CSV table of C-alpha atoms in Angstrom, one decimal:
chain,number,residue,atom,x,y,z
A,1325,UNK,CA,0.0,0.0,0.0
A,1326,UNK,CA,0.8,2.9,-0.8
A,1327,UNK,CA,1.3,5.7,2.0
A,1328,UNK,CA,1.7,9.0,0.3
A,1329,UNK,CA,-0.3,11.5,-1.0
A,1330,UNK,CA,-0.4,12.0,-4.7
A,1331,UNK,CA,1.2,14.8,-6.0
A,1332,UNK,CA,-1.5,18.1,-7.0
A,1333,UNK,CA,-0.8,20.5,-8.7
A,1334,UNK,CA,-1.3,24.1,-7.0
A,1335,UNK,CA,-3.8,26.5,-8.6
A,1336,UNK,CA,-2.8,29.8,-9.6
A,1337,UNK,CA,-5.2,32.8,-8.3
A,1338,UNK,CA,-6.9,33.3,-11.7
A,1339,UNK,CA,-7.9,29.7,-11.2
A,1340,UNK,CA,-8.8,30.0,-7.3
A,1341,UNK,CA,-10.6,33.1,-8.4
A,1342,UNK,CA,-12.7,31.0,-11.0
A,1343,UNK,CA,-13.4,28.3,-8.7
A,1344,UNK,CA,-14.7,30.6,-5.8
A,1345,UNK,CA,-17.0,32.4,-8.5
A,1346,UNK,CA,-18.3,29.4,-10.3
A,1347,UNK,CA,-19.2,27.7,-6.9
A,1348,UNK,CA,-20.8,30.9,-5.3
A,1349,UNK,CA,-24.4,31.5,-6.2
A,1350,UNK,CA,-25.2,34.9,-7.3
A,1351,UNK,CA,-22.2,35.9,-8.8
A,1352,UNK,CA,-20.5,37.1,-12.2
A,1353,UNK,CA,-16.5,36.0,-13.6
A,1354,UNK,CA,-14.9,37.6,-15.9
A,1355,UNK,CA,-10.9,37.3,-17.4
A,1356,UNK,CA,-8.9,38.5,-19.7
A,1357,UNK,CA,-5.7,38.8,-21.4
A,1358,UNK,CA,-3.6,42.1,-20.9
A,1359,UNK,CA,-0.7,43.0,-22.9
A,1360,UNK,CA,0.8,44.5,-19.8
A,1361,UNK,CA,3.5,43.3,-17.1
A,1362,UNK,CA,2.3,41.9,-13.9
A,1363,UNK,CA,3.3,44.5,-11.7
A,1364,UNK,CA,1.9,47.5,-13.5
A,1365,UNK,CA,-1.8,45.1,-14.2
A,1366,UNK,CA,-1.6,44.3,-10.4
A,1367,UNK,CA,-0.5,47.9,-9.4
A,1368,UNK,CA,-3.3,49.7,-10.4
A,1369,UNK,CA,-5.8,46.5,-9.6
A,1370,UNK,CA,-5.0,46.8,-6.5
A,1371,UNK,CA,-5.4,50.1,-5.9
A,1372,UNK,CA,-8.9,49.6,-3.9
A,1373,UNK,CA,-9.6,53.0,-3.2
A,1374,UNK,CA,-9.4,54.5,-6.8
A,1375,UNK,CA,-10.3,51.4,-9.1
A,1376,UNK,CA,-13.3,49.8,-7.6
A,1377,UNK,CA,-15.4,53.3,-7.4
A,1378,UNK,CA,-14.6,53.3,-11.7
A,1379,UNK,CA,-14.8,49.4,-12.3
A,1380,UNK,CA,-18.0,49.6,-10.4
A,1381,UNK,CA,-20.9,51.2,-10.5
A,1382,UNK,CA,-23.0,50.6,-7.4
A,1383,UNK,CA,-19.7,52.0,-5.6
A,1384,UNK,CA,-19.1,55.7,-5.1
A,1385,UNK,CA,-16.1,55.8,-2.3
A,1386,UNK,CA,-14.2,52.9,-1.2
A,1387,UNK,CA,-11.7,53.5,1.7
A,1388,UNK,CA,-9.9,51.5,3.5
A,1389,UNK,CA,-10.4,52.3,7.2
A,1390,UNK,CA,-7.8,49.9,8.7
A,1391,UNK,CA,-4.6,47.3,7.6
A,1392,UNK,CA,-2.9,44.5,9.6
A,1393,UNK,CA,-0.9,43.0,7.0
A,1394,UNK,CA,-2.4,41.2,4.2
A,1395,UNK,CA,-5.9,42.5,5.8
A,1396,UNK,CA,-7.5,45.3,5.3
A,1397,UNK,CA,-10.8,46.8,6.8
A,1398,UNK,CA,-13.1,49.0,4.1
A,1399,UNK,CA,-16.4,51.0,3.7
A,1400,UNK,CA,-18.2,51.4,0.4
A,1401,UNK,CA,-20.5,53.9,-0.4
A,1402,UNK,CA,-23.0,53.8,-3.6
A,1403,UNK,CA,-24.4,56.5,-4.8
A,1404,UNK,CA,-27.7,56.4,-3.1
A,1405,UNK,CA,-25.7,56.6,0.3
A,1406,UNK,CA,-25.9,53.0,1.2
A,1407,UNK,CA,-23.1,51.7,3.2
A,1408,UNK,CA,-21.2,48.2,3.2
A,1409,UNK,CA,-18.1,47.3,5.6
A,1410,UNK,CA,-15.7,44.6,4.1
A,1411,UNK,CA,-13.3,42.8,5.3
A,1412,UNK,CA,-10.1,42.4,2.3
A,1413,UNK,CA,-7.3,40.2,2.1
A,1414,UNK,CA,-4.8,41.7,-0.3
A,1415,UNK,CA,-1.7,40.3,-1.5
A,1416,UNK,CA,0.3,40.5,-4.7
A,1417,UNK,CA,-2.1,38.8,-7.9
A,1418,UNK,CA,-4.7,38.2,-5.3
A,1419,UNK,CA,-7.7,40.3,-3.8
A,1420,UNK,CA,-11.0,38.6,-2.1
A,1421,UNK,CA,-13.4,41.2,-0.4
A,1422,UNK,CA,-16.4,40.2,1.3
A,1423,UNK,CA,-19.0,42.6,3.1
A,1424,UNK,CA,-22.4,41.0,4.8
A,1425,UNK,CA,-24.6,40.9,1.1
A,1426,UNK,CA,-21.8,41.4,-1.4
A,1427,UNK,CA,-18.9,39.6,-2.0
A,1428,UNK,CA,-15.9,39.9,-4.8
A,1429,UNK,CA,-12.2,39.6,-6.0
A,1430,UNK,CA,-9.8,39.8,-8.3
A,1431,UNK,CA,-6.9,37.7,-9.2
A,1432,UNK,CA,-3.8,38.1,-11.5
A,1433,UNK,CA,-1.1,35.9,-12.9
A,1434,UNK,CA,1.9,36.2,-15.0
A,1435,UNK,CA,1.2,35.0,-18.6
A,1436,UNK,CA,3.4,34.6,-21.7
A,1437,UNK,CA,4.5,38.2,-22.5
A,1438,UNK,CA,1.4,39.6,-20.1
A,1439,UNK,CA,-1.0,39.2,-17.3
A,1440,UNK,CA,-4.1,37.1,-17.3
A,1441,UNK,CA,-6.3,39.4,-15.3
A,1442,UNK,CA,-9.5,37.9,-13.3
A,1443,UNK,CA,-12.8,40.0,-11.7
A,1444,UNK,CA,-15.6,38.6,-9.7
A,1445,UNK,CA,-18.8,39.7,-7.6
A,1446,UNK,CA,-21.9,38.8,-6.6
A,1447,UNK,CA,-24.6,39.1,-3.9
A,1448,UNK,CA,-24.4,37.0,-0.6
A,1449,UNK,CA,-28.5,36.7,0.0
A,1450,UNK,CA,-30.6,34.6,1.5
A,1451,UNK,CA,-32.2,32.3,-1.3
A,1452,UNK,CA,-29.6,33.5,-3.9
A,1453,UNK,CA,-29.2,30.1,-5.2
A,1454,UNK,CA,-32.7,28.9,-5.9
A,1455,UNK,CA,-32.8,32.6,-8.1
A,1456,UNK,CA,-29.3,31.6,-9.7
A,1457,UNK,CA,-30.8,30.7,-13.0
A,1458,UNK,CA,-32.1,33.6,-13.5
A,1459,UNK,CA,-29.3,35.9,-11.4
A,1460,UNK,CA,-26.5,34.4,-13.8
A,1461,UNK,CA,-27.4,35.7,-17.2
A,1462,UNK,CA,-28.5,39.2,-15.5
A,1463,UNK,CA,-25.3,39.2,-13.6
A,1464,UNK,CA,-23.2,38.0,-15.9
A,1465,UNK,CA,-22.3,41.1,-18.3
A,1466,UNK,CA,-21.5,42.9,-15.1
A,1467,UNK,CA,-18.2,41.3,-14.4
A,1468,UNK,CA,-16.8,41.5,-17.9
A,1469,UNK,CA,-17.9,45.3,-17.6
A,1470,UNK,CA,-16.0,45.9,-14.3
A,1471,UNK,CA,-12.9,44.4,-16.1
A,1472,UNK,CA,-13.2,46.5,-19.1
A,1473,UNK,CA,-12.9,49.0,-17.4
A,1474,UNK,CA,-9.9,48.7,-15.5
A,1475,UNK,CA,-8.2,47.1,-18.8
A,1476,UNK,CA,-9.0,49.6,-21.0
A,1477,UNK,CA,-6.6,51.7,-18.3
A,1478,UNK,CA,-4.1,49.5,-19.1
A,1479,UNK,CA,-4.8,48.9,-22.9
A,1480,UNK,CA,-4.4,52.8,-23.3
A,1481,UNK,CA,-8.4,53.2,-24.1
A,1482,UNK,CA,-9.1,55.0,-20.8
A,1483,UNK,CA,-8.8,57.4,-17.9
């Protein structure tokens, strides 16, 4: 018999990213390829503060209110005035944010000549996965249109 464990391979953050989103109800995945070096993509991802108010709509302000380490405290704001703490781990290619109803990331990884680049987000509600076939296709656009936005940055096609 055999007494070891067989070797896996380790997944990289765009693929933890995918697998968090694809097995949490209520939420939207987007990637894509940027012609860009990892530390400028992942320099301006993970600027919190700045990028998530323009990747995202629903979010007007979002400041981070304390950091120990890798975690950070922050406070959205929308537009209507609503308010949302959430608690953020943030290292280098890797950003997971979660808040009581909403919940989200990013993820990046060196690729070829550029960076694969990975966005996701989605409610955390009661009953959110008995309305996931009809919450997918709704929510879906939204995460490809959050990474647009911060890729067009990078692409030279924005702000």
């Amino acid at each position: 018999m055999n007494d070891t464990w067989p070797i896996v391979a380790e997944l990289d953050a765009v693929r933890r990213l995918r697998v968090i989103a694809r097995s949490t109800p209520g939420t939207s995945f987007a990637e894509h390829l940027v012609d860009a070096p990892f530390d400028r993509v992942w320099g301006l991802a993970s600027d919190l503060e700045n990028q998530l108010p323009l990747m995202i709509g629903d979010i007007r302000s979002f400041t981070v209110t304390s950091a120990a380490g890798e975690r950070l405290e922050a406070r959205a704001r929308s537009p209507l005035g609503m308010r949302a703490r959430f608690d953020v781990v943030l290292r280098p290619g890797w950003c997971l944010m979660q808040s009581r109803f909403v919940v989200g990331g990013m993820a990046a990884v060196a690729e070829r000549d550029g960076t694969r680049l990975a966005f996701f987000g989605g409610l955390r509600l009661p009953g959110v996965r008995l309305a996931e076939p009809v919450l997918r296709p709704l929510l879906a656009p939204l995460g490809a249109r959050a990474l647009g936005r911060l890729t067009d940055q990078l692409e030279g096609h924005g702000g």
